[in-house]
XYZ file of C-alpha atoms in Angstrom:
722
model
C -5.616 7.088 -18.056
C -8.257 4.364 -19.474
C -11.418 5.129 -18.050
C -13.232 2.490 -16.032
C -16.453 0.963 -17.388
C -19.676 1.330 -15.372
C -21.591 -1.813 -15.584
C -25.422 -1.726 -14.696
C -27.815 -4.831 -14.249
C -30.716 -5.136 -16.451
C -33.522 -7.582 -15.854
C -36.182 -6.150 -18.071
C -36.871 -3.476 -20.840
C -37.668 -0.877 -18.169
C -34.326 -1.405 -16.204
C -32.529 -1.339 -19.558
C -33.831 2.182 -20.501
C -33.191 3.310 -16.802
C -29.639 2.097 -17.168
C -28.810 3.922 -20.286
C -30.450 7.120 -19.082
C -28.322 6.910 -16.002
C -25.138 6.885 -17.575
C -23.793 3.382 -17.751
C -21.288 2.385 -20.173
C -22.345 -1.321 -20.468
C -25.219 -3.476 -19.393
C -25.247 -7.178 -18.576
C -28.607 -8.986 -18.982
C -30.030 -12.508 -19.697
C -32.150 -14.149 -22.298
C -34.734 -16.810 -21.438
C -31.948 -19.631 -21.280
C -28.815 -20.246 -19.381
C -28.732 -17.124 -17.329
C -28.013 -17.198 -13.584
C -31.042 -15.222 -12.834
C -33.848 -17.095 -14.094
C -36.480 -15.331 -12.244
C -35.519 -11.824 -13.573
C -37.700 -10.772 -16.431
C -35.052 -11.251 -18.881
C -35.279 -10.883 -22.760
C -36.736 -13.030 -25.607
C -34.566 -13.281 -28.666
C -36.369 -10.536 -30.562
C -35.727 -8.016 -27.631
C -32.183 -9.134 -27.224
C -31.676 -8.225 -30.923
C -33.519 -4.827 -30.628
C -31.927 -3.773 -27.084
C -28.248 -4.771 -28.655
C -29.011 -2.042 -31.617
C -30.517 0.467 -29.079
C -27.459 0.127 -26.720
C -24.999 0.368 -29.407
C -26.273 3.416 -30.826
C -26.055 4.883 -27.451
C -22.500 3.654 -27.052
C -23.350 1.295 -24.581
C -21.917 -2.391 -24.722
C -24.106 -5.464 -24.195
C -22.833 -8.467 -22.280
C -25.286 -11.467 -22.043
C -25.164 -14.022 -19.339
C -24.839 -17.427 -20.427
C -23.427 -18.290 -16.699
C -24.876 -21.683 -15.738
C -23.607 -25.142 -15.849
C -24.981 -27.032 -18.913
C -26.156 -30.607 -18.980
C -25.126 -32.931 -21.680
C -28.629 -32.909 -23.447
C -28.755 -29.187 -23.366
C -25.391 -28.594 -25.307
C -26.785 -28.225 -28.748
C -29.600 -25.783 -27.513
C -26.528 -23.683 -25.916
C -24.500 -23.503 -29.161
C -27.701 -22.714 -31.192
C -28.051 -19.881 -28.817
C -24.657 -18.763 -28.598
C -24.566 -18.633 -32.389
C -27.594 -16.410 -32.501
C -26.228 -14.053 -29.803
C -23.094 -13.959 -32.085
C -24.814 -13.081 -35.092
C -26.973 -10.080 -33.347
C -23.591 -8.641 -32.331
C -23.723 -9.117 -28.501
C -20.321 -7.514 -27.368
C -19.264 -10.421 -25.149
C -20.937 -13.600 -22.929
C -20.432 -13.920 -19.381
C -19.780 -17.589 -18.972
C -19.117 -20.180 -16.011
C -19.297 -23.671 -17.721
C -15.304 -24.510 -18.471
C -16.460 -27.021 -21.347
C -18.851 -24.208 -22.944
C -16.009 -21.831 -22.489
C -13.612 -23.997 -24.504
C -15.924 -24.852 -27.418
C -17.328 -21.175 -27.664
C -13.475 -19.911 -27.931
C -12.792 -22.336 -30.687
C -15.954 -21.887 -32.570
C -15.994 -18.158 -32.240
C -12.232 -16.696 -31.556
C -13.403 -12.978 -32.076
C -16.279 -13.439 -29.469
C -15.420 -11.807 -26.151
C -15.741 -14.192 -23.026
C -15.940 -13.097 -19.502
C -15.278 -15.582 -16.759
C -18.409 -15.322 -14.471
C -17.750 -14.673 -10.715
C -19.295 -18.316 -10.992
C -16.128 -19.428 -12.094
C -14.746 -19.002 -8.652
C -11.236 -16.779 -9.623
C -10.210 -15.611 -6.546
C -6.572 -15.525 -6.987
C -3.803 -14.770 -9.291
C -3.421 -18.422 -10.133
C -6.903 -18.703 -11.272
C -6.909 -15.630 -13.153
C -3.707 -16.583 -14.928
C -5.506 -19.910 -16.216
C -8.215 -17.950 -17.763
C -6.015 -15.523 -19.212
C -4.104 -18.226 -20.904
C -7.391 -19.872 -22.276
C -7.930 -16.390 -24.000
C -10.713 -14.903 -21.955
C -10.874 -11.205 -22.336
C -12.031 -10.407 -18.797
C -12.536 -12.209 -15.452
C -15.211 -11.110 -13.078
C -13.203 -11.604 -9.730
C -15.160 -13.599 -6.916
C -16.820 -11.285 -4.394
C -14.327 -12.494 -1.706
C -11.314 -11.146 -3.405
C -9.819 -8.510 -1.315
C -8.204 -5.123 -2.558
C -4.628 -6.386 -1.942
C -5.203 -9.489 -4.034
C -6.591 -7.658 -6.890
C -3.826 -5.194 -6.687
C -1.425 -8.256 -7.133
C -3.463 -9.657 -9.992
C -3.584 -6.284 -11.710
C 0.311 -6.089 -11.463
C 0.744 -9.618 -12.624
C -1.889 -10.152 -15.721
C -3.112 -8.205 -18.572
C -6.631 -9.716 -18.690
C -9.464 -7.059 -17.809
C -10.715 -7.458 -14.187
C -14.337 -6.561 -13.306
C -15.283 -6.066 -9.715
C -18.773 -6.069 -7.792
C -19.192 -2.582 -6.294
C -22.615 -2.665 -4.999
C -25.636 -4.841 -4.312
C -26.225 -8.199 -2.803
C -23.419 -10.557 -1.495
C -23.755 -14.558 -1.316
C -22.616 -15.962 1.818
C -20.750 -18.558 -0.055
C -17.734 -18.399 -2.243
C -18.986 -17.499 -5.844
C -19.978 -20.581 -7.842
C -19.167 -23.035 -4.674
C -22.647 -23.135 -3.423
C -25.110 -26.173 -3.573
C -27.040 -24.992 -0.423
C -30.366 -24.304 -2.531
C -30.002 -27.376 -4.594
C -29.461 -29.713 -1.842
C -32.066 -28.420 0.218
C -34.655 -27.373 -2.096
C -33.893 -28.767 -5.619
C -33.211 -25.308 -7.194
C -29.639 -24.834 -8.238
C -27.632 -21.584 -7.961
C -25.591 -23.027 -10.826
C -28.580 -23.095 -12.884
C -30.111 -19.714 -12.066
C -32.771 -20.803 -9.667
C -31.283 -20.103 -6.353
C -34.067 -20.121 -3.511
C -32.088 -17.822 -1.215
C -31.572 -20.688 1.434
C -28.805 -18.683 3.323
C -31.544 -15.733 3.816
C -33.816 -18.266 5.953
C -33.771 -18.494 9.702
C -31.529 -20.907 11.564
C -30.635 -22.069 14.851
C -27.239 -22.195 15.412
C -26.307 -24.919 18.146
C -23.097 -25.968 19.606
C -21.274 -29.504 19.173
C -24.123 -31.199 21.573
C -26.762 -29.970 19.007
C -28.764 -28.889 22.156
C -27.516 -25.154 23.064
C -28.621 -22.326 20.956
C -26.053 -19.459 20.650
C -27.822 -16.967 18.419
C -30.194 -14.399 19.685
C -31.349 -13.437 16.046
C -32.074 -15.741 13.457
C -30.558 -14.984 10.301
C -26.966 -15.900 10.896
C -26.008 -16.527 7.265
C -27.684 -13.260 5.780
C -25.115 -11.054 4.068
C -25.255 -7.234 4.237
C -25.332 -5.439 0.939
C -22.078 -4.184 -0.510
C -21.434 -0.461 -0.846
C -18.047 0.400 -1.952
C -18.740 3.887 -2.725
C -16.271 5.349 0.115
C -13.476 3.155 -1.070
C -13.851 3.425 -4.938
C -10.902 5.693 -5.218
C -8.609 2.480 -4.264
C -10.107 0.561 -7.197
C -9.658 3.494 -9.521
C -6.249 3.990 -8.724
C -5.325 0.292 -8.798
C -6.690 0.154 -12.612
C -9.508 -2.272 -12.553
C -11.353 -2.292 -15.788
C -14.918 -2.421 -15.048
C -17.107 -1.735 -11.899
C -20.170 -3.873 -11.743
C -23.617 -3.285 -10.212
C -25.469 -6.256 -8.951
C -29.327 -6.292 -9.262
C -30.924 -7.983 -12.238
C -33.795 -8.817 -9.944
C -34.433 -4.981 -8.869
C -36.799 -2.503 -10.003
C -36.034 0.251 -12.772
C -35.810 3.044 -10.115
C -33.168 1.061 -8.043
C -31.129 0.675 -11.299
C -31.241 4.321 -12.294
C -30.414 5.548 -8.952
C -27.466 3.234 -7.949
C -26.131 3.885 -11.676
C -26.394 7.474 -11.561
C -24.837 7.879 -7.945
C -21.911 5.747 -9.086
C -21.603 7.543 -12.397
C -21.257 10.784 -10.627
C -18.878 9.487 -8.344
C -16.640 8.065 -10.902
C -16.638 11.064 -13.090
C -15.799 13.261 -10.082
C -12.394 11.092 -9.762
C -11.652 11.772 -13.351
C -12.417 15.458 -12.977
C -10.835 16.072 -10.041
C -8.553 13.224 -8.975
C -10.646 12.557 -6.013
C -13.781 10.610 -5.760
C -16.642 12.808 -4.299
C -19.821 11.052 -2.434
C -22.137 12.933 -0.391
C -24.274 11.776 2.662
C -27.416 12.486 0.752
C -25.930 9.915 -1.856
C -25.970 7.625 0.858
C -29.221 8.264 2.206
C -30.839 7.896 -1.262
C -29.114 4.437 -1.633
C -30.423 3.360 1.879
C -33.901 4.255 0.873
C -33.825 2.595 -2.391
C -32.608 -0.747 -1.194
C -30.830 -1.633 2.135
C -30.089 -4.648 4.038
C -27.500 -2.740 5.825
C -24.300 -1.902 4.089
C -20.727 -3.236 4.349
C -17.587 -2.562 2.520
C -17.302 -6.468 1.853
C -14.352 -8.754 1.873
C -13.292 -6.252 -0.916
C -11.805 -3.978 1.636
C -11.567 -6.355 4.671
C -14.794 -5.895 6.582
C -14.647 -6.895 10.277
C -16.147 -10.533 10.440
C -18.590 -9.530 12.994
C -20.171 -6.826 10.842
C -20.487 -8.619 7.510
C -23.815 -10.194 8.249
C -27.056 -8.620 9.141
C -28.689 -11.630 11.348
C -31.305 -9.219 12.439
C -33.415 -9.160 9.183
C -32.594 -10.644 5.439
C -34.514 -7.991 3.740
C -34.845 -4.665 2.924
C -34.586 -2.233 6.078
C -35.156 1.025 4.445
C -33.942 4.145 6.862
C -35.013 4.765 10.604
C -37.720 7.575 10.479
C -38.852 7.367 14.339
C -40.110 5.124 16.997
C -43.499 4.066 18.511
C -44.468 6.082 21.567
C -47.967 5.101 22.177
C -50.442 2.435 21.192
C -54.025 2.312 21.615
C -56.068 -0.382 20.072
C -55.344 -0.286 16.332
C -53.818 3.182 16.330
C -49.934 3.590 17.013
C -48.473 7.168 17.821
C -44.875 7.516 15.851
C -42.370 10.200 17.018
C -40.702 11.244 13.784
C -36.672 11.511 13.307
C -37.253 12.110 9.553
C -40.090 13.190 7.124
C -42.871 11.105 5.839
C -45.651 11.321 3.122
C -48.488 9.318 2.572
C -48.018 6.304 -0.091
C -44.720 5.699 1.815
C -43.770 2.260 2.816
C -42.918 1.834 6.602
C -42.042 -1.310 8.853
C -42.538 -1.160 12.480
C -39.867 -3.554 13.812
C -40.487 -5.479 16.978
C -41.102 -9.162 18.078
C -43.180 -9.360 14.564
C -42.581 -6.928 11.866
C -45.606 -5.021 10.861
C -45.257 -3.412 7.321
C -47.749 -1.471 5.145
C -48.256 1.564 2.960
C -49.309 4.543 4.676
C -52.640 5.809 3.168
C -53.472 8.361 5.615
C -52.191 9.699 9.087
C -52.801 12.469 11.643
C -50.907 15.166 13.381
C -53.361 15.816 16.244
C -56.857 15.484 14.994
C -55.615 17.037 11.589
C -55.350 14.894 8.609
C -52.210 15.558 6.780
C -50.389 14.486 3.750
C -46.801 14.884 4.824
C -45.103 15.425 8.249
C -41.434 16.179 9.259
C -38.751 15.445 11.877
C -40.175 16.239 15.442
C -43.706 15.620 14.771
C -45.873 12.869 16.250
C -48.040 11.196 13.752
C -51.045 9.001 14.449
C -51.564 5.981 12.271
C -54.046 3.241 12.044
C -52.549 -0.414 11.717
C -54.578 -3.575 11.067
C -52.391 -5.791 13.384
C -51.813 -3.276 16.119
C -51.567 -6.166 18.849
C -48.257 -7.163 17.391
C -46.659 -3.741 17.917
C -44.987 -2.570 21.030
C -44.235 0.839 22.356
C -40.433 1.681 21.860
C -40.556 -0.245 18.378
C -38.349 1.103 15.858
C -40.122 2.544 12.570
C -38.303 2.205 9.473
C -39.110 3.652 5.819
C -38.923 1.216 3.321
C -40.494 3.117 0.343
C -40.014 6.640 -0.164
C -42.662 7.609 -2.716
C -41.169 11.210 -3.399
C -37.896 9.654 -4.158
C -39.553 7.305 -6.661
C -41.677 10.153 -8.230
C -38.178 12.059 -8.800
C -36.368 9.051 -10.272
C -39.524 8.167 -12.544
C -39.633 12.008 -13.869
C -35.827 12.038 -14.274
C -36.095 8.728 -16.311
C -38.874 10.130 -18.215
C -37.513 13.544 -19.040
C -33.921 12.783 -19.596
C -32.627 11.426 -22.937
C -29.151 10.465 -23.233
C -27.690 12.363 -26.177
C -24.271 11.728 -28.319
C -22.620 14.644 -29.265
C -21.690 14.935 -33.088
C -20.182 17.441 -35.381
C -21.475 17.959 -38.897
C -20.690 20.290 -42.208
C -23.272 20.693 -44.760
C -21.647 21.881 -48.396
C -23.693 22.964 -51.411
C -22.807 24.572 -54.555
C -25.345 25.585 -57.020
C -25.877 22.770 -59.765
C -24.316 19.851 -57.345
C -26.066 17.685 -54.772
C -25.789 19.302 -51.008
C -23.327 17.022 -49.138
C -23.754 16.395 -45.219
C -20.836 15.074 -43.373
C -21.284 13.851 -39.777
C -18.841 12.695 -37.343
C -19.223 11.102 -33.879
C -15.703 10.861 -32.865
C -15.336 7.380 -34.141
C -17.442 6.799 -37.104
C -17.683 9.422 -40.116
C -20.383 9.349 -42.714
C -21.428 11.449 -45.619
C -24.798 11.543 -47.472
C -25.795 13.515 -50.740
C -28.990 14.785 -51.771
C -30.840 13.275 -54.647
C -31.392 16.678 -56.382
C -29.011 19.521 -56.909
C -29.027 22.926 -55.153
C -30.789 25.434 -57.298
C -30.254 28.881 -57.716
C -32.824 30.938 -55.746
C -35.741 32.483 -57.944
C -37.084 34.441 -55.181
C -35.922 33.971 -51.562
C -32.921 32.144 -51.025
C -31.963 29.737 -48.231
C -30.609 31.308 -45.108
C -28.329 29.346 -42.758
C -30.801 29.906 -40.001
C -33.291 27.868 -42.019
C -30.915 25.157 -42.729
C -29.816 24.780 -39.138
C -33.463 24.750 -37.985
C -34.127 21.869 -40.165
C -30.807 19.893 -39.363
C -31.599 20.486 -35.783
C -34.594 18.563 -35.525
C -32.977 15.682 -33.716
C -35.482 15.128 -30.995
C -36.611 11.744 -32.163
C -32.737 10.466 -31.970
C -30.308 10.289 -29.400
C -27.923 12.855 -31.105
C -27.145 16.518 -30.652
C -24.994 18.863 -32.677
C -21.740 19.683 -30.906
C -20.675 21.604 -33.899
C -22.527 22.418 -37.257
C -20.878 24.196 -40.060
C -22.865 25.462 -43.169
C -21.013 26.077 -46.258
C -23.685 26.435 -48.949
C -23.356 28.862 -51.771
C -25.135 32.319 -51.506
C -28.434 32.847 -53.585
C -29.304 29.261 -53.526
C -32.236 27.152 -52.885
C -33.263 23.672 -51.725
C -36.639 22.328 -50.587
C -37.033 21.760 -46.663
C -38.119 18.237 -47.703
C -34.647 17.519 -49.189
C -32.979 18.977 -46.044
C -35.223 16.896 -43.792
C -34.443 13.565 -46.085
C -30.783 14.379 -45.857
C -30.820 14.642 -42.117
C -32.853 11.374 -41.844
C -30.433 9.531 -44.089
C -27.571 10.639 -42.183
C -28.876 9.604 -38.925
C -29.659 6.549 -40.251
C -26.289 5.649 -41.738
C -24.865 6.833 -38.481
C -26.898 4.485 -36.492
C -25.824 1.552 -38.603
C -22.240 2.348 -38.317
C -22.848 2.552 -34.286
C -24.744 -0.647 -34.190
C -21.949 -2.315 -36.162
C -21.536 -5.550 -37.968
C -19.421 -8.662 -36.709
C -16.966 -9.527 -39.589
C -15.661 -12.820 -38.123
C -16.945 -16.288 -39.194
C -18.005 -19.319 -37.218
C -15.148 -21.946 -36.891
C -15.472 -25.791 -36.419
C -14.970 -27.203 -33.027
C -11.792 -29.458 -32.966
C -12.801 -32.228 -30.774
C -9.230 -33.501 -29.698
C -8.512 -34.831 -26.355
C -5.821 -36.730 -25.102
C -6.555 -40.395 -24.097
C -6.318 -41.004 -20.348
C -5.836 -44.339 -18.434
C -8.581 -45.965 -16.895
C -8.310 -46.522 -13.073
C -10.681 -48.412 -11.031
C -10.258 -47.051 -7.567
C -12.291 -47.004 -4.478
C -11.310 -43.770 -2.661
C -12.046 -42.265 0.708
C -11.937 -38.641 2.189
C -11.022 -38.521 5.745
C -10.752 -35.722 8.148
C -8.652 -36.973 11.326
C -6.119 -39.270 11.839
C -8.194 -41.725 13.534
C -10.224 -42.189 10.563
C -7.171 -42.838 8.676
C -6.593 -45.856 10.866
C -9.563 -47.089 10.196
C -9.244 -46.866 6.283
C -5.683 -47.675 5.795
C -5.229 -50.699 3.560
C -8.997 -50.711 2.533
C -8.753 -48.132 -0.115
C -6.683 -47.289 -3.268
C -6.497 -43.597 -2.399
C -7.048 -41.558 0.814
C -7.984 -37.825 0.323
C -6.808 -35.632 2.974
C -7.791 -31.826 3.337
C -5.819 -30.822 6.139
C -2.137 -30.145 5.216
C -0.610 -30.991 8.440
C -2.544 -34.283 8.685
C -1.055 -34.867 5.237
C 2.378 -34.173 5.988
C 2.061 -36.657 8.931
C 0.547 -39.424 6.679
C 2.647 -38.428 3.582
C 4.961 -41.653 3.780
C 1.730 -43.705 2.902
C 1.952 -43.428 -1.144
C -2.042 -43.801 -1.005
C -2.539 -40.441 0.816
C -3.241 -37.460 -1.604
C -3.701 -34.027 -0.405
C -6.801 -32.141 -1.232
C -5.955 -28.551 -1.911
C -7.908 -25.837 -0.162
C -11.017 -25.044 -1.806
C -10.479 -21.357 -1.735
C -6.636 -20.885 -0.968
C -3.536 -19.682 -2.302
C -1.390 -22.594 -1.086
C -0.042 -25.008 -3.997
C 2.461 -27.260 -1.933
C 4.980 -28.892 -4.208
C 4.048 -32.786 -4.650
C 3.639 -35.386 -7.265
C -0.234 -36.282 -7.027
C -3.020 -33.845 -5.612
C -6.739 -33.559 -5.536
C -7.337 -29.831 -6.876
C -10.440 -28.112 -6.102
C -10.182 -24.822 -8.269
C -8.554 -23.557 -11.420
C -5.460 -22.284 -10.009
C -4.228 -25.995 -9.413
C -4.497 -26.745 -13.084
C -0.999 -27.477 -14.628
C 0.771 -27.696 -11.249
C 1.036 -31.598 -10.658
C 2.189 -34.366 -12.574
C -0.944 -36.573 -11.573
C -3.791 -34.456 -10.958
C -7.309 -35.327 -9.866
C -10.190 -32.853 -10.121
C -12.643 -32.414 -7.362
C -16.643 -32.178 -7.241
C -16.126 -28.204 -6.886
C -15.299 -28.102 -10.661
C -18.881 -28.812 -11.342
C -18.457 -30.987 -14.294
C -21.650 -31.858 -15.904
C -20.743 -32.281 -19.522
C -18.426 -34.086 -21.837
C -16.826 -31.022 -23.180
C -15.532 -30.046 -19.676
C -14.162 -33.541 -19.385
C -12.381 -32.938 -22.527
C -11.175 -29.461 -21.288
C -9.798 -30.994 -18.011
C -7.915 -33.731 -19.473
C -6.236 -31.285 -21.876
C -5.142 -29.502 -19.003
C -3.482 -32.520 -17.312
C -6.253 -34.036 -15.169
C -5.907 -37.813 -15.177
C -9.221 -38.382 -13.374
C -12.463 -36.174 -12.907
C -14.613 -36.274 -10.092
C -18.117 -35.477 -11.343
C -20.420 -32.813 -9.868
C -22.996 -33.516 -7.159
C -25.687 -31.909 -9.297
C -25.981 -34.732 -11.921
C -28.422 -37.419 -11.914
C -27.763 -40.832 -12.841
C -29.319 -40.668 -16.284
C -27.098 -37.315 -16.951
C -23.926 -39.237 -15.959
C -24.813 -41.895 -18.610
C -25.546 -39.094 -21.380
C -22.276 -37.270 -20.436
C -20.121 -40.597 -21.024
C -21.868 -41.764 -23.776
C -21.315 -38.354 -25.714
C -17.747 -38.256 -24.605
C -17.132 -41.736 -25.894
C -18.670 -41.054 -29.266
C -17.104 -37.827 -29.803
C -13.379 -38.758 -28.540
C -13.481 -42.385 -29.230
C -12.428 -43.649 -25.778
C -13.856 -43.823 -22.422
C -13.516 -41.185 -19.691
C -11.688 -41.677 -16.446
C -14.454 -40.360 -13.900
C -15.122 -40.545 -10.311
C -18.203 -40.164 -8.449
C -18.783 -39.479 -4.573
C -21.290 -42.230 -4.012
C -21.665 -41.838 0.090
C -21.105 -38.566 1.931
C -22.727 -35.738 3.578
C -21.918 -33.265 0.618
C -20.326 -30.034 1.422
C -22.778 -27.527 0.256
C -21.366 -24.018 1.199
C -17.848 -22.619 1.960
C -17.467 -18.929 3.032
C -14.940 -16.541 3.855
C -17.151 -15.260 6.767
C -16.096 -17.338 9.983
C -19.471 -18.060 11.445
C -18.003 -20.034 14.253
C -15.611 -17.294 15.183
C -18.423 -14.853 15.429
C -20.347 -16.965 17.942
C -17.248 -18.103 19.574
C -17.813 -21.801 18.818
C -15.351 -24.614 18.371
C -15.745 -27.156 15.429
C -18.034 -28.684 15.016
C -21.339 -26.872 15.422
C -24.662 -27.390 13.792
C -27.271 -25.188 11.995
C -30.958 -26.510 12.517
C -33.682 -25.281 9.922
C -37.251 -24.535 10.225
C -38.156 -28.249 9.594
C -35.873 -29.650 12.102
C -32.771 -30.584 9.813
C -29.193 -30.254 11.135
C -26.370 -29.192 9.141
C -23.031 -29.617 10.294
C -20.554 -26.537 10.323
C -16.830 -26.875 10.507
C -13.795 -24.483 10.194
C -10.731 -25.014 8.133
C -8.004 -22.599 7.091
C -10.262 -20.151 8.599
C -13.168 -20.759 6.303
C -16.326 -22.038 7.008
C -17.841 -25.119 5.728
C -21.436 -26.224 5.950
C -22.817 -30.076 5.165
C -25.714 -31.260 4.012
C -27.974 -32.658 6.620
C -28.711 -35.867 4.780
C -26.300 -38.470 3.650
C -26.137 -39.126 -0.173
C -25.802 -42.959 -1.068
C -25.593 -43.917 -4.576
C -25.717 -47.422 -6.232
C -22.121 -48.288 -7.496
C -23.314 -51.291 -9.477
C -25.560 -49.261 -11.614
C -23.137 -46.562 -12.098
C -20.456 -49.044 -12.889
C -22.799 -50.249 -15.877
C -22.956 -46.829 -17.179
C -19.301 -46.213 -17.254
C -18.183 -44.761 -14.049
C -14.799 -46.295 -12.993
C -13.875 -44.872 -9.738
C -16.030 -44.462 -6.514
C -15.395 -42.212 -3.541
C -16.802 -41.978 0.011
C -16.381 -39.417 2.459
C -15.992 -40.003 6.220
């Protein structure tokens, strides 16, 4: 049985070493460019080159995130960066942009490409398209269920990577424009502002009646798949991924080590073993409350934590008395000075405990059952009965820091030293994959006084503390009554380790290829299209537009006698009904229709993606909402220059953009009919609807673009949304 890969997040050098020492098989990280976590520490080019070498010496693979959409003006910078990553021997790229994927695969056919979760591969059809494109691995959307994963595994050979722990987005992977539209910070560009973690009022269709008691109706709990890990291992997924490139080293170490232990227990005994203490430690390090996620069919009522969007920690007691700026806490768990706590009430009061008392006695530690007195700055905000949570456990952090400092991940090696008098010493080293051999520069001599002993030789060869190696087996076959200086033995050992390092670091043998910029010419259409929701809207628009998009299949069937009516496929569905023409919304729709139009959800922002879609049968491409007018012009001009004809593109010029689609049924949880509204802190209203059991949220502001200006720069089709 092929052993599953444990993949750890690395946001900086400290996290990198934490992941390796905790036992990961691979790490994923980003440089300063094109990664979907711009606010992580990330790595300079020099640091990237160094960490790839260190990781490979330790037998750890390195995947670099280049998983943002790439604007036309950035493409050359992107190609230069990828070339650098190729030359420093990065094991794989994690990628979102379809055009960049296409170019890289042509230019570097031996460079592993992993489809980022941002590619929105949520069903078998999507995965099959990516497999046909030559990708080595698909990181499935976090909404993909265990049943779907099993079906994908049975019907594809491409590697499958699954998120098993950490933060969840409320939106389908790669399908969120909320942060971009509200605050100008794009999740598809690595600068998500976490708009879903903000407070909202949820209002009924009148916009007047609030239905939510707690504010954070879109804030997801964190994924924790430990208790269901065995199902994933038995299915045969290839990689288990921990989320957390923004987290501290202690988080990376703890989560990696607990999953390492759980995975190893499965291969040792056939059963994943997880303890209550493991789960408690995970809650202490970071905990928005846990969910088994859509991965394991979590109840719709339980997948969000509308109470708080941040780390909750673990409960350790409640406030039983308050007097001015002092509170008495009855403990249900232990506490230590320098622990962080949060007293949760109408207002949260969080702080680090610098001192506390039991009675009149100042103490450093207290345990379950004790009543401690703590001084607080904002005592007026605290109520008797308030829950007390521990958000930082100083002893836990000290234990982890000590483990990270003391433990060195060792690579077992086997060696053999052979020597005859009058010939050089030969040291052979084998790590199970590579075999090297080094010789001394001087010959073994006959001893004049005291000959070398086996113990002396082993002592010198065992000086490996400054390396990551340890001898599992070391044979000494040196002729008796011989002599060699200790310096020669030391040099032999150093040369052997250096050569083994070079072998383990590896060197890519492939060569960069030229990009073949071919693209089938597509006919130009000059259409005005409209997207509708109801039959009444159809009656209003029929005869006025060249095409009418309908995203409700039953309504489409009712109107399909009109040749201008085109079905817009589900954004996250598995239904590809037979028809001649369709507006497709995700990868699974490619190649299924004679006349294919691609929707805004493909996030097309460069000319290479246009060419990719045209080669896959798309006749008209709708451009991304994320493009500015000048960027549209740059894209069209670059396309014309490279492929020698004009692209057939469509732009939505009048709409309330759909900014989020979620598998979480918000309206069902709060017993609302469609539509409802979210109201933010600034008084803006966001329409919420339900279609096919999925939640759709629309921007508060209507977008209106200038058709005449867009036409002058080469846009040929224009769409409005009713």
